[in-house]
Amino acid sequence: MNTTTLNQSDCPEVKVPIPLFFTIGVVSLAENLLVVVAIVWNRNLHSPMYCFICSLAAFNTIASVTKTWENLMIVFADVGHLRKTGSPELKLDDVMDSLLCMSFVGSIFSFLAIAADRYITIFHALRYQNIMTMRRTGAILGAIWTTCGVSAVLMVRFFDSLLIMVCFVVFFVISLAVIYFLYVYMFMLARIHARKIAALGMRGTLTLTILFGAFVVCWAPFFVHLIVLMACPMNPYCECYRSLFQLHVVLLMSHALIDPAIYAFRIPELRRTFRRMLLCSNWRWCF
């Protein structure tokens, strides 16, 4: 995403080697595809929570592909095979930025869906099967992907508008607040709820909390960059923070790299599925 400006301060722009971008992109792509395939193949993982985790992994896959392809275009432009200011290249860059926007919005909605699923698991355990049916799960996923597709189209259509950047930042802040208060509410209720029932879903809630914490750490610096860009575009002190833009992008890409490691560490069934997929030569006999 091209959000850098002319550096007029004494802070030189921090450059990240292109091979590092490629390494993060390729590894995160492989990891998230592994998560998607594992959930699709293992029937024990065909439940609402894992469907939402699969959706989150799919959005991470889109982010990995987008940033890897964008870095590949930069390499081609540096060696003279692409024009950085050509009309087709700029349009393609807009499309990739819209896909990155789509992956971000999708990640937020996936976190909200998983959080709602954990809430129902903990506090409405006896009615969970009736509330969170696979049909409703499919409808929720359909709504999420439709919303994200529309947001991607709007991103391309109104990319040059400052309103898009403002909406992007506002959506991020509001989403953080909603998910944070939902977590606090769940943990507070868990303290006064029946201990056995609360323990049934608290492990999943803790996993979600770790996932969301990683999301905030990886995405927040990028959104601070957007806020600084809008608030003080010509201030040399702000320019010092903007000089770290490539590091912010590395963090952003690292989110897709970290999530599968959290799944493998926190979810035993998914970890066993990974092991079977990687060690079993005949997949038909692995599941």
mmCIF file of C-alpha atoms in Angstrom:
data_model
loop_
_atom_site.group_PDB
_atom_site.id
_atom_site.type_symbol
_atom_site.label_atom_id
_atom_site.label_comp_id
_atom_site.label_asym_id
_atom_site.label_seq_id
_atom_site.Cartn_x
_atom_site.Cartn_y
_atom_site.Cartn_z
ATOM 1 C CA MET A 1 0.000 0.000 0.000
ATOM 2 C CA ASN A 2 1.577 3.239 -1.105
ATOM 3 C CA THR A 3 1.209 5.507 1.925
ATOM 4 C CA THR A 4 4.706 6.983 2.058
ATOM 5 C CA THR A 5 5.495 10.626 1.427
ATOM 6 C CA LEU A 6 8.611 12.599 0.636
ATOM 7 C CA ASN A 7 10.936 12.339 3.601
ATOM 8 C CA GLN A 8 11.975 15.869 4.606
ATOM 9 C CA SER A 9 13.342 15.044 8.059
ATOM 10 C CA ASP A 10 16.708 13.848 9.334
ATOM 11 C CA CYS A 11 15.327 10.313 9.799
ATOM 12 C CA PRO A 12 16.330 8.090 6.866
ATOM 13 C CA GLU A 13 13.782 5.608 5.635
ATOM 14 C CA VAL A 14 14.359 2.146 7.064
ATOM 15 C CA LYS A 15 14.664 -0.366 4.240
ATOM 16 C CA VAL A 16 13.756 -4.031 4.631
ATOM 17 C CA PRO A 17 15.431 -6.523 2.273
ATOM 18 C CA ILE A 18 13.079 -7.808 -0.412
ATOM 19 C CA PRO A 19 14.039 -11.461 0.313
ATOM 20 C CA LEU A 20 12.632 -11.047 3.842
ATOM 21 C CA PHE A 21 9.267 -10.000 2.408
ATOM 22 C CA PHE A 22 9.288 -13.004 0.081
ATOM 23 C CA THR A 23 10.250 -15.391 2.875
ATOM 24 C CA ILE A 24 7.455 -14.194 5.168
ATOM 25 C CA GLY A 25 4.940 -14.236 2.314
ATOM 26 C CA VAL A 26 5.774 -17.737 1.064
ATOM 27 C CA VAL A 27 5.987 -19.324 4.538
ATOM 28 C CA SER A 28 2.748 -17.705 5.738
ATOM 29 C CA LEU A 29 1.011 -18.755 2.513
ATOM 30 C CA ALA A 30 2.070 -22.379 3.034
ATOM 31 C CA GLU A 31 1.058 -22.328 6.708
ATOM 32 C CA ASN A 32 -2.410 -20.913 6.134
ATOM 33 C CA LEU A 33 -3.112 -23.208 3.203
ATOM 34 C CA LEU A 34 -2.168 -26.075 5.522
ATOM 35 C CA VAL A 35 -4.736 -24.828 8.059
ATOM 36 C CA VAL A 36 -7.468 -24.570 5.415
ATOM 37 C CA VAL A 37 -6.756 -28.035 4.015
ATOM 38 C CA ALA A 38 -6.561 -29.576 7.501
ATOM 39 C CA ILE A 39 -9.969 -28.229 8.504
ATOM 40 C CA VAL A 40 -11.567 -29.255 5.219
ATOM 41 C CA TRP A 41 -10.175 -32.811 5.333
ATOM 42 C CA ASN A 42 -10.663 -33.654 9.021
ATOM 43 C CA ARG A 43 -14.353 -34.264 9.752
ATOM 44 C CA ASN A 44 -13.716 -33.804 13.476
ATOM 45 C CA LEU A 45 -13.010 -30.146 12.682
ATOM 46 C CA HIS A 46 -16.300 -29.565 10.867
ATOM 47 C CA SER A 47 -17.806 -27.326 13.543
ATOM 48 C CA PRO A 48 -18.707 -23.611 13.598
ATOM 49 C CA MET A 49 -15.574 -22.502 15.472
ATOM 50 C CA TYR A 50 -13.239 -24.288 13.072
ATOM 51 C CA CYS A 51 -15.197 -22.961 10.095
ATOM 52 C CA PHE A 52 -14.538 -19.435 11.341
ATOM 53 C CA ILE A 53 -10.862 -20.286 11.940
ATOM 54 C CA CYS A 54 -10.729 -21.634 8.375
ATOM 55 C CA SER A 55 -12.204 -18.350 7.150
ATOM 56 C CA LEU A 56 -9.578 -16.405 9.102
ATOM 57 C CA ALA A 57 -6.823 -18.563 7.579
ATOM 58 C CA ALA A 58 -8.286 -17.961 4.102
ATOM 59 C CA PHE A 59 -8.179 -14.191 4.621
ATOM 60 C CA ASN A 60 -4.588 -14.513 5.846
ATOM 61 C CA THR A 61 -3.836 -16.444 2.668
ATOM 62 C CA ILE A 62 -5.208 -13.576 0.587
ATOM 63 C CA ALA A 63 -3.007 -11.128 2.502
ATOM 64 C CA SER A 64 0.082 -13.309 1.969
ATOM 65 C CA VAL A 65 -0.547 -13.686 -1.760
ATOM 66 C CA THR A 66 -1.254 -9.959 -2.127
ATOM 67 C CA LYS A 67 1.899 -8.722 -0.405
ATOM 68 C CA THR A 68 4.088 -11.354 -2.091
ATOM 69 C CA TRP A 69 2.772 -10.374 -5.512
ATOM 70 C CA GLU A 70 3.195 -6.673 -4.732
ATOM 71 C CA ASN A 71 6.826 -7.227 -3.737
ATOM 72 C CA LEU A 72 7.355 -9.227 -6.916
ATOM 73 C CA MET A 73 6.052 -6.254 -8.910
ATOM 74 C CA ILE A 74 8.494 -3.980 -7.077
ATOM 75 C CA VAL A 75 11.375 -6.262 -8.074
ATOM 76 C CA PHE A 76 10.248 -6.238 -11.720
ATOM 77 C CA ALA A 77 9.935 -2.436 -11.622
ATOM 78 C CA ASP A 78 13.432 -2.049 -10.151
ATOM 79 C CA VAL A 79 14.976 -4.062 -13.002
ATOM 80 C CA GLY A 80 12.997 -2.163 -15.628
ATOM 81 C CA HIS A 81 10.341 -4.727 -16.596
ATOM 82 C CA LEU A 82 7.466 -2.670 -15.173
ATOM 83 C CA ARG A 83 6.708 1.034 -14.996
ATOM 84 C CA LYS A 84 6.016 2.269 -11.488
ATOM 85 C CA THR A 85 3.712 5.020 -12.793
ATOM 86 C CA GLY A 86 2.103 3.167 -15.692
ATOM 87 C CA SER A 87 -1.689 3.070 -15.806
ATOM 88 C CA PRO A 88 -2.037 -0.767 -15.807
ATOM 89 C CA GLU A 89 0.505 -1.053 -13.002
ATOM 90 C CA LEU A 90 -1.275 1.569 -10.878
ATOM 91 C CA LYS A 91 -4.631 -0.135 -11.417
ATOM 92 C CA LEU A 92 -3.143 -3.485 -10.415
ATOM 93 C CA ASP A 93 -1.651 -1.850 -7.325
ATOM 94 C CA ASP A 94 -5.107 -0.532 -6.428
ATOM 95 C CA VAL A 95 -6.533 -4.049 -6.786
ATOM 96 C CA MET A 96 -3.860 -5.480 -4.501
ATOM 97 C CA ASP A 97 -4.492 -2.759 -1.923
ATOM 98 C CA SER A 98 -8.211 -3.575 -2.081
ATOM 99 C CA LEU A 99 -7.464 -7.264 -1.478
ATOM 100 C CA LEU A 100 -5.343 -6.293 1.521
ATOM 101 C CA CYS A 101 -8.289 -4.223 2.777
ATOM 102 C CA MET A 102 -10.531 -7.236 2.182
ATOM 103 C CA SER A 103 -8.253 -9.517 4.211
ATOM 104 C CA PHE A 104 -8.158 -7.013 7.081
ATOM 105 C CA VAL A 105 -11.948 -6.557 7.194
ATOM 106 C CA GLY A 106 -12.402 -10.309 6.901
ATOM 107 C CA SER A 107 -10.003 -10.952 9.776
ATOM 108 C CA ILE A 108 -11.929 -8.555 12.011
ATOM 109 C CA PHE A 109 -15.289 -10.149 11.173
ATOM 110 C CA SER A 110 -13.828 -13.626 11.653
ATOM 111 C CA PHE A 111 -12.602 -12.637 15.123
ATOM 112 C CA LEU A 112 -16.047 -11.290 15.962
ATOM 113 C CA ALA A 113 -17.681 -14.516 14.762
ATOM 114 C CA ILE A 114 -15.279 -16.689 16.784
ATOM 115 C CA ALA A 115 -15.834 -14.499 19.859
ATOM 116 C CA ALA A 116 -19.625 -14.833 19.508
ATOM 117 C CA ASP A 117 -19.243 -18.596 19.101
ATOM 118 C CA ARG A 118 -17.129 -18.793 22.287
ATOM 119 C CA TYR A 119 -19.710 -16.724 24.174
ATOM 120 C CA ILE A 120 -22.511 -19.102 23.190
ATOM 121 C CA THR A 121 -20.327 -22.121 24.029
ATOM 122 C CA ILE A 122 -19.646 -20.857 27.546
ATOM 123 C CA PHE A 123 -22.941 -19.317 28.597
ATOM 124 C CA HIS A 124 -25.497 -21.198 26.478
ATOM 125 C CA ALA A 125 -23.824 -24.612 26.383
ATOM 126 C CA LEU A 126 -27.072 -26.594 26.556
ATOM 127 C CA ARG A 127 -28.563 -24.711 23.603
ATOM 128 C CA TYR A 128 -25.356 -24.410 21.568
ATOM 129 C CA GLN A 129 -26.260 -27.095 19.005
ATOM 130 C CA ASN A 130 -29.598 -25.401 18.322
ATOM 131 C CA ILE A 131 -28.194 -21.894 18.140
ATOM 132 C CA MET A 132 -24.987 -22.455 16.154
ATOM 133 C CA THR A 133 -26.156 -24.783 13.414
ATOM 134 C CA MET A 134 -23.991 -25.361 10.338
ATOM 135 C CA ARG A 135 -26.652 -23.650 8.224
ATOM 136 C CA ARG A 136 -26.384 -20.486 10.313
ATOM 137 C CA THR A 137 -22.614 -20.777 10.256
ATOM 138 C CA GLY A 138 -22.714 -20.911 6.451
ATOM 139 C CA ALA A 139 -24.993 -17.865 6.366
ATOM 140 C CA ILE A 140 -22.634 -15.928 8.645
ATOM 141 C CA LEU A 141 -19.625 -16.851 6.501
ATOM 142 C CA GLY A 142 -21.538 -15.873 3.362
ATOM 143 C CA ALA A 143 -22.361 -12.476 4.878
ATOM 144 C CA ILE A 144 -18.729 -11.958 5.929
ATOM 145 C CA TRP A 145 -17.287 -12.766 2.509
ATOM 146 C CA THR A 146 -19.947 -10.720 0.704
ATOM 147 C CA THR A 147 -19.249 -7.695 2.908
ATOM 148 C CA CYS A 148 -15.519 -8.078 2.363
ATOM 149 C CA GLY A 149 -15.980 -8.372 -1.396
ATOM 150 C CA VAL A 150 -18.063 -5.197 -1.478
ATOM 151 C CA SER A 151 -15.467 -3.362 0.638
ATOM 152 C CA ALA A 152 -12.748 -4.459 -1.811
ATOM 153 C CA VAL A 153 -14.739 -3.103 -4.781
ATOM 154 C CA LEU A 154 -15.329 0.204 -2.994
ATOM 155 C CA MET A 155 -11.642 0.373 -2.108
ATOM 156 C CA VAL A 156 -10.726 0.174 -5.813
ATOM 157 C CA ARG A 157 -13.451 2.617 -6.859
ATOM 158 C CA PHE A 158 -12.683 5.329 -4.302
ATOM 159 C CA PHE A 159 -9.024 4.568 -3.609
ATOM 160 C CA ASP A 160 -7.879 8.194 -3.988
ATOM 161 C CA SER A 161 -10.477 9.488 -1.534
ATOM 162 C CA LEU A 162 -9.325 10.484 1.941
ATOM 163 C CA LEU A 163 -12.657 9.152 3.174
ATOM 164 C CA ILE A 164 -11.485 5.580 2.483
ATOM 165 C CA MET A 165 -8.468 6.014 4.737
ATOM 166 C CA VAL A 166 -10.586 7.630 7.459
ATOM 167 C CA CYS A 167 -13.168 4.820 7.302
ATOM 168 C CA PHE A 168 -10.378 2.258 7.405
ATOM 169 C CA VAL A 169 -8.938 3.743 10.610
ATOM 170 C CA VAL A 170 -12.339 4.301 12.266
ATOM 171 C CA PHE A 171 -13.390 0.728 11.514
ATOM 172 C CA PHE A 172 -10.163 -0.561 13.060
ATOM 173 C CA VAL A 173 -10.600 1.467 16.267
ATOM 174 C CA ILE A 174 -14.298 0.605 16.676
ATOM 175 C CA SER A 175 -13.614 -3.082 16.026
ATOM 176 C CA LEU A 176 -10.876 -3.142 18.649
ATOM 177 C CA ALA A 177 -13.207 -1.542 21.170
ATOM 178 C CA VAL A 178 -16.089 -3.949 20.446
ATOM 179 C CA ILE A 179 -13.929 -7.075 20.647
ATOM 180 C CA TYR A 180 -12.119 -5.824 23.752
ATOM 181 C CA PHE A 181 -15.352 -5.179 25.649
ATOM 182 C CA LEU A 182 -16.744 -8.522 24.503
ATOM 183 C CA TYR A 183 -13.684 -10.291 25.936
ATOM 184 C CA VAL A 184 -13.894 -8.385 29.211
ATOM 185 C CA TYR A 185 -17.602 -9.192 29.465
ATOM 186 C CA MET A 186 -16.977 -12.902 28.866
ATOM 187 C CA PHE A 187 -14.181 -13.135 31.419
ATOM 188 C CA MET A 188 -16.194 -11.230 34.033
ATOM 189 C CA LEU A 189 -19.215 -13.491 33.542
ATOM 190 C CA ALA A 190 -17.000 -16.563 33.634
ATOM 191 C CA ARG A 191 -15.964 -15.690 37.200
ATOM 192 C CA ILE A 192 -19.532 -15.842 38.462
ATOM 193 C CA HIS A 193 -20.756 -18.597 36.132
ATOM 194 C CA ALA A 194 -20.863 -22.275 36.965
ATOM 195 C CA ARG A 195 -17.209 -23.357 37.036
ATOM 196 C CA LYS A 196 -17.672 -26.583 35.062
ATOM 197 C CA ILE A 197 -19.616 -24.931 32.249
ATOM 198 C CA ALA A 198 -17.254 -21.956 32.076
ATOM 199 C CA ALA A 199 -14.211 -24.246 31.885
ATOM 200 C CA LEU A 200 -15.769 -25.939 28.859
ATOM 201 C CA GLY A 201 -15.129 -22.952 26.622
ATOM 202 C CA MET A 202 -12.481 -20.882 28.392
ATOM 203 C CA ARG A 203 -9.593 -22.643 26.661
ATOM 204 C CA GLY A 204 -11.014 -21.630 23.293
ATOM 205 C CA THR A 205 -11.554 -18.096 24.570
ATOM 206 C CA LEU A 206 -7.933 -17.883 25.723
ATOM 207 C CA THR A 207 -6.793 -19.087 22.300
ATOM 208 C CA LEU A 208 -8.919 -16.406 20.666
ATOM 209 C CA THR A 209 -7.483 -13.791 23.023
ATOM 210 C CA ILE A 210 -3.938 -14.764 22.032
ATOM 211 C CA LEU A 211 -4.890 -14.657 18.340
ATOM 212 C CA PHE A 212 -6.475 -11.240 18.696
ATOM 213 C CA GLY A 213 -3.507 -9.943 20.706
ATOM 214 C CA ALA A 214 -1.178 -11.001 17.884
ATOM 215 C CA PHE A 215 -3.499 -9.290 15.381
ATOM 216 C CA VAL A 216 -3.399 -5.998 17.297
ATOM 217 C CA VAL A 217 0.401 -6.069 17.718
ATOM 218 C CA CYS A 218 0.922 -6.765 14.015
ATOM 219 C CA TRP A 219 -1.635 -4.314 12.567
ATOM 220 C CA ALA A 220 -1.621 -1.406 15.038
ATOM 221 C CA PRO A 221 1.691 0.197 13.870
ATOM 222 C CA PHE A 222 0.370 0.313 10.304
ATOM 223 C CA PHE A 223 -2.806 2.097 11.404
ATOM 224 C CA VAL A 224 -0.812 4.513 13.526
ATOM 225 C CA HIS A 225 1.103 5.227 10.309
ATOM 226 C CA LEU A 226 -2.184 6.051 8.539
ATOM 227 C CA ILE A 227 -3.273 8.317 11.403
ATOM 228 C CA VAL A 228 0.081 10.118 11.403
ATOM 229 C CA LEU A 229 -0.105 10.476 7.622
ATOM 230 C CA MET A 230 -3.505 12.163 7.881
ATOM 231 C CA ALA A 231 -2.772 14.260 10.994
ATOM 232 C CA CYS A 232 0.635 15.712 10.122
ATOM 233 C CA PRO A 233 1.688 14.939 6.542
ATOM 234 C CA MET A 234 4.526 17.507 6.448
ATOM 235 C CA ASN A 235 5.765 17.487 10.053
ATOM 236 C CA PRO A 236 9.405 16.283 10.275
ATOM 237 C CA TYR A 237 8.759 14.585 13.626
ATOM 238 C CA CYS A 238 5.888 12.628 12.122
ATOM 239 C CA GLU A 239 8.166 11.827 9.209
ATOM 240 C CA CYS A 240 10.469 9.956 11.579
ATOM 241 C CA TYR A 241 7.659 7.549 12.398
ATOM 242 C CA ARG A 242 6.692 7.213 8.752
ATOM 243 C CA SER A 243 10.286 6.321 7.914
ATOM 244 C CA LEU A 244 9.579 2.970 9.613
ATOM 245 C CA PHE A 245 6.813 2.108 7.126
ATOM 246 C CA GLN A 246 8.508 -0.995 5.727
ATOM 247 C CA LEU A 247 8.915 -2.373 9.249
ATOM 248 C CA HIS A 248 5.191 -1.829 9.775
ATOM 249 C CA VAL A 249 4.498 -3.817 6.606
ATOM 250 C CA VAL A 250 6.742 -6.638 7.868
ATOM 251 C CA LEU A 251 4.700 -6.754 11.078
ATOM 252 C CA LEU A 252 1.476 -6.695 9.079
ATOM 253 C CA MET A 253 2.628 -9.670 6.988
ATOM 254 C CA SER A 254 3.872 -11.484 10.093
ATOM 255 C CA HIS A 255 0.315 -11.755 11.393
ATOM 256 C CA ALA A 256 -0.431 -14.388 8.735
ATOM 257 C CA LEU A 257 2.772 -16.164 9.780
ATOM 258 C CA ILE A 258 1.999 -16.200 13.514
ATOM 259 C CA ASP A 259 -1.640 -17.367 13.472
ATOM 260 C CA PRO A 260 -1.014 -20.965 12.295
ATOM 261 C CA ALA A 261 1.696 -21.377 14.952
ATOM 262 C CA ILE A 262 -0.862 -20.341 17.603
ATOM 263 C CA TYR A 263 -3.383 -22.845 16.208
ATOM 264 C CA ALA A 264 -0.816 -25.634 16.358
ATOM 265 C CA PHE A 265 0.242 -24.724 19.891
ATOM 266 C CA ARG A 266 -3.194 -24.155 21.410
ATOM 267 C CA ILE A 267 -5.530 -26.578 19.574
ATOM 268 C CA PRO A 268 -4.644 -30.274 20.079
ATOM 269 C CA GLU A 269 -7.003 -31.628 17.391
ATOM 270 C CA LEU A 270 -5.617 -29.277 14.774
ATOM 271 C CA ARG A 271 -2.064 -30.109 15.859
ATOM 272 C CA ARG A 272 -2.753 -33.822 15.419
ATOM 273 C CA THR A 273 -4.227 -33.147 12.001
ATOM 274 C CA PHE A 274 -1.110 -31.246 10.939
ATOM 275 C CA ARG A 275 1.034 -34.152 12.087
ATOM 276 C CA ARG A 276 -1.021 -36.677 10.144
ATOM 277 C CA MET A 277 -0.982 -34.554 7.001
ATOM 278 C CA LEU A 278 2.770 -34.070 7.113
ATOM 279 C CA LEU A 279 3.704 -37.645 8.053
ATOM 280 C CA CYS A 280 1.078 -39.747 6.278
ATOM 281 C CA SER A 281 1.834 -40.600 2.661
ATOM 282 C CA ASN A 282 -1.716 -41.698 1.788
ATOM 283 C CA TRP A 283 -4.251 -39.013 2.802
ATOM 284 C CA ARG A 284 -7.238 -41.295 2.258
ATOM 285 C CA TRP A 285 -6.069 -43.395 5.215
ATOM 286 C CA CYS A 286 -5.130 -40.431 7.400
ATOM 287 C CA PHE A 287 -8.654 -39.249 8.200
#
